[in-house]
Amino acid sequence: MDGIIIPILGISCGLLAIFGGVFVKPWFAYRQRKMEIEAQMIAEKAAQYAANNGRLEQRIQVLERIITDSGYEVAHAIENLREPPVTRIEKEEV
């Protein structure tokens, strides 16, 4: 019995190595490539969000300058002094 175990183990190890080379190695390569592609897509999305965030910050700065400008306060006061718009009911009464 001891004499037959060694050749069986040798053949089994050889078959296991062949199986690993044929099926397992390509599967790991596939998984690695898939993760690389996903990482690239996530990096591109992050760059898009960063660019969009920069544009929004610039727009906020412009709005802050407009609101803190004294000319805005004057224009707002003038708008408040204007007469309210005439509605249809008021036109019919006249």
PDB file of C-alpha atoms in Angstrom:
ATOM      1  CA  MET A   1       0.000   0.000   0.000  1.00  0.00           C
ATOM      2  CA  ASP A   2       2.837   2.424   0.822  1.00  0.00           C
ATOM      3  CA  GLY A   3       4.367   1.903  -2.580  1.00  0.00           C
ATOM      4  CA  ILE A   4       1.251   3.024  -4.450  1.00  0.00           C
ATOM      5  CA  ILE A   5       0.552   6.178  -2.393  1.00  0.00           C
ATOM      6  CA  ILE A   6       3.656   8.001  -3.585  1.00  0.00           C
ATOM      7  CA  PRO A   7       2.821   7.715  -7.333  1.00  0.00           C
ATOM      8  CA  ILE A   8      -0.823   8.622  -6.649  1.00  0.00           C
ATOM      9  CA  LEU A   9       0.261  11.731  -4.713  1.00  0.00           C
ATOM     10  CA  GLY A  10       2.707  12.644  -7.494  1.00  0.00           C
ATOM     11  CA  ILE A  11       0.045  12.329 -10.172  1.00  0.00           C
ATOM     12  CA  SER A  12      -2.476  14.215  -8.006  1.00  0.00           C
ATOM     13  CA  CYS A  13      -0.037  17.083  -7.478  1.00  0.00           C
ATOM     14  CA  GLY A  14       0.608  17.225 -11.211  1.00  0.00           C
ATOM     15  CA  LEU A  15      -3.104  17.265 -12.007  1.00  0.00           C
ATOM     16  CA  LEU A  16      -3.671  19.937  -9.360  1.00  0.00           C
ATOM     17  CA  ALA A  17      -0.924  22.105 -10.881  1.00  0.00           C
ATOM     18  CA  ILE A  18      -2.427  21.684 -14.356  1.00  0.00           C
ATOM     19  CA  PHE A  19      -5.914  22.522 -13.054  1.00  0.00           C
ATOM     20  CA  GLY A  20      -4.552  25.618 -11.303  1.00  0.00           C
ATOM     21  CA  GLY A  21      -2.747  26.767 -14.422  1.00  0.00           C
ATOM     22  CA  VAL A  22      -5.712  26.201 -16.714  1.00  0.00           C
ATOM     23  CA  PHE A  23      -8.603  27.462 -14.595  1.00  0.00           C
ATOM     24  CA  VAL A  24      -7.495  29.282 -11.449  1.00  0.00           C
ATOM     25  CA  LYS A  25      -4.747  31.508 -12.880  1.00  0.00           C
ATOM     26  CA  PRO A  26      -6.952  32.992 -15.671  1.00  0.00           C
ATOM     27  CA  TRP A  27      -9.761  33.515 -13.170  1.00  0.00           C
ATOM     28  CA  PHE A  28      -7.452  35.539 -10.900  1.00  0.00           C
ATOM     29  CA  ALA A  29      -6.220  37.533 -13.906  1.00  0.00           C
ATOM     30  CA  TYR A  30      -9.822  38.248 -14.893  1.00  0.00           C
ATOM     31  CA  ARG A  31     -10.701  39.426 -11.371  1.00  0.00           C
ATOM     32  CA  GLN A  32      -7.636  41.666 -11.232  1.00  0.00           C
ATOM     33  CA  ARG A  33      -8.421  43.262 -14.613  1.00  0.00           C
ATOM     34  CA  LYS A  34     -12.041  43.808 -13.542  1.00  0.00           C
ATOM     35  CA  MET A  35     -10.908  45.584 -10.357  1.00  0.00           C
ATOM     36  CA  GLU A  36      -8.488  47.767 -12.359  1.00  0.00           C
ATOM     37  CA  ILE A  37     -11.294  48.858 -14.708  1.00  0.00           C
ATOM     38  CA  GLU A  38     -13.623  49.605 -11.778  1.00  0.00           C
ATOM     39  CA  ALA A  39     -10.892  51.620 -10.054  1.00  0.00           C
ATOM     40  CA  GLN A  40     -10.328  53.621 -13.243  1.00  0.00           C
ATOM     41  CA  MET A  41     -14.055  54.369 -13.568  1.00  0.00           C
ATOM     42  CA  ILE A  42     -14.247  55.464  -9.923  1.00  0.00           C
ATOM     43  CA  ALA A  43     -11.232  57.739 -10.397  1.00  0.00           C
ATOM     44  CA  GLU A  44     -12.867  59.349 -13.449  1.00  0.00           C
ATOM     45  CA  LYS A  45     -16.089  59.964 -11.509  1.00  0.00           C
ATOM     46  CA  ALA A  46     -14.135  61.488  -8.643  1.00  0.00           C
ATOM     47  CA  ALA A  47     -12.387  63.835 -11.076  1.00  0.00           C
ATOM     48  CA  GLN A  48     -15.745  64.872 -12.566  1.00  0.00           C
ATOM     49  CA  TYR A  49     -17.182  65.556  -9.113  1.00  0.00           C
ATOM     50  CA  ALA A  50     -14.104  67.581  -8.178  1.00  0.00           C
ATOM     51  CA  ALA A  51     -14.398  69.688 -11.335  1.00  0.00           C
ATOM     52  CA  ASN A  52     -18.107  70.234 -10.755  1.00  0.00           C
ATOM     53  CA  ASN A  53     -17.436  71.172  -7.144  1.00  0.00           C
ATOM     54  CA  GLY A  54     -14.871  73.765  -8.281  1.00  0.00           C
ATOM     55  CA  ARG A  55     -17.367  75.344 -10.684  1.00  0.00           C
ATOM     56  CA  LEU A  56     -20.020  75.508  -7.972  1.00  0.00           C
ATOM     57  CA  GLU A  57     -17.594  77.166  -5.575  1.00  0.00           C
ATOM     58  CA  GLN A  58     -16.777  79.806  -8.214  1.00  0.00           C
ATOM     59  CA  ARG A  59     -20.489  80.497  -8.764  1.00  0.00           C
ATOM     60  CA  ILE A  60     -21.044  80.858  -5.019  1.00  0.00           C
ATOM     61  CA  GLN A  61     -18.198  83.362  -4.813  1.00  0.00           C
ATOM     62  CA  VAL A  62     -19.766  85.416  -7.616  1.00  0.00           C
ATOM     63  CA  LEU A  63     -23.146  85.371  -5.889  1.00  0.00           C
ATOM     64  CA  GLU A  64     -21.541  86.426  -2.604  1.00  0.00           C
ATOM     65  CA  ARG A  65     -19.871  89.359  -4.371  1.00  0.00           C
ATOM     66  CA  ILE A  66     -23.176  90.403  -5.949  1.00  0.00           C
ATOM     67  CA  ILE A  67     -25.054  90.266  -2.674  1.00  0.00           C
ATOM     68  CA  THR A  68     -22.410  92.100  -0.668  1.00  0.00           C
ATOM     69  CA  ASP A  69     -22.129  94.767  -3.355  1.00  0.00           C
ATOM     70  CA  SER A  70     -23.772  98.045  -2.293  1.00  0.00           C
ATOM     71  CA  GLY A  71     -25.315  98.430  -5.766  1.00  0.00           C
ATOM     72  CA  TYR A  72     -27.426  95.366  -5.100  1.00  0.00           C
ATOM     73  CA  GLU A  73     -28.873  96.975  -1.996  1.00  0.00           C
ATOM     74  CA  VAL A  74     -29.795 100.121  -3.944  1.00  0.00           C
ATOM     75  CA  ALA A  75     -31.416  98.119  -6.738  1.00  0.00           C
ATOM     76  CA  HIS A  76     -33.347  96.071  -4.198  1.00  0.00           C
ATOM     77  CA  ALA A  77     -34.605  99.227  -2.473  1.00  0.00           C
ATOM     78  CA  ILE A  78     -35.744 100.658  -5.831  1.00  0.00           C
ATOM     79  CA  GLU A  79     -37.611  97.441  -6.625  1.00  0.00           C
ATOM     80  CA  ASN A  80     -39.414  97.653  -3.286  1.00  0.00           C
ATOM     81  CA  LEU A  81     -40.594 101.199  -4.093  1.00  0.00           C
ATOM     82  CA  ARG A  82     -42.263 100.219  -7.355  1.00  0.00           C
ATOM     83  CA  GLU A  83     -46.013  99.800  -7.472  1.00  0.00           C
ATOM     84  CA  PRO A  84     -47.284  96.239  -7.247  1.00  0.00           C
ATOM     85  CA  PRO A  85     -48.443  94.795 -10.593  1.00  0.00           C
ATOM     86  CA  VAL A  86     -52.089  95.351 -11.516  1.00  0.00           C
ATOM     87  CA  THR A  87     -54.171  92.192 -11.429  1.00  0.00           C
ATOM     88  CA  ARG A  88     -57.060  91.321 -13.772  1.00  0.00           C
ATOM     89  CA  ILE A  89     -59.659  92.013 -11.072  1.00  0.00           C
ATOM     90  CA  GLU A  90     -58.348  95.547 -10.522  1.00  0.00           C
ATOM     91  CA  LYS A  91     -58.463  96.202 -14.312  1.00  0.00           C
ATOM     92  CA  GLU A  92     -62.106  95.141 -14.500  1.00  0.00           C
ATOM     93  CA  GLU A  93     -63.080  97.521 -11.661  1.00  0.00           C
ATOM     94  CA  VAL A  94     -61.562 100.523 -13.451  1.00  0.00           C
TER      95      VAL A  94
END
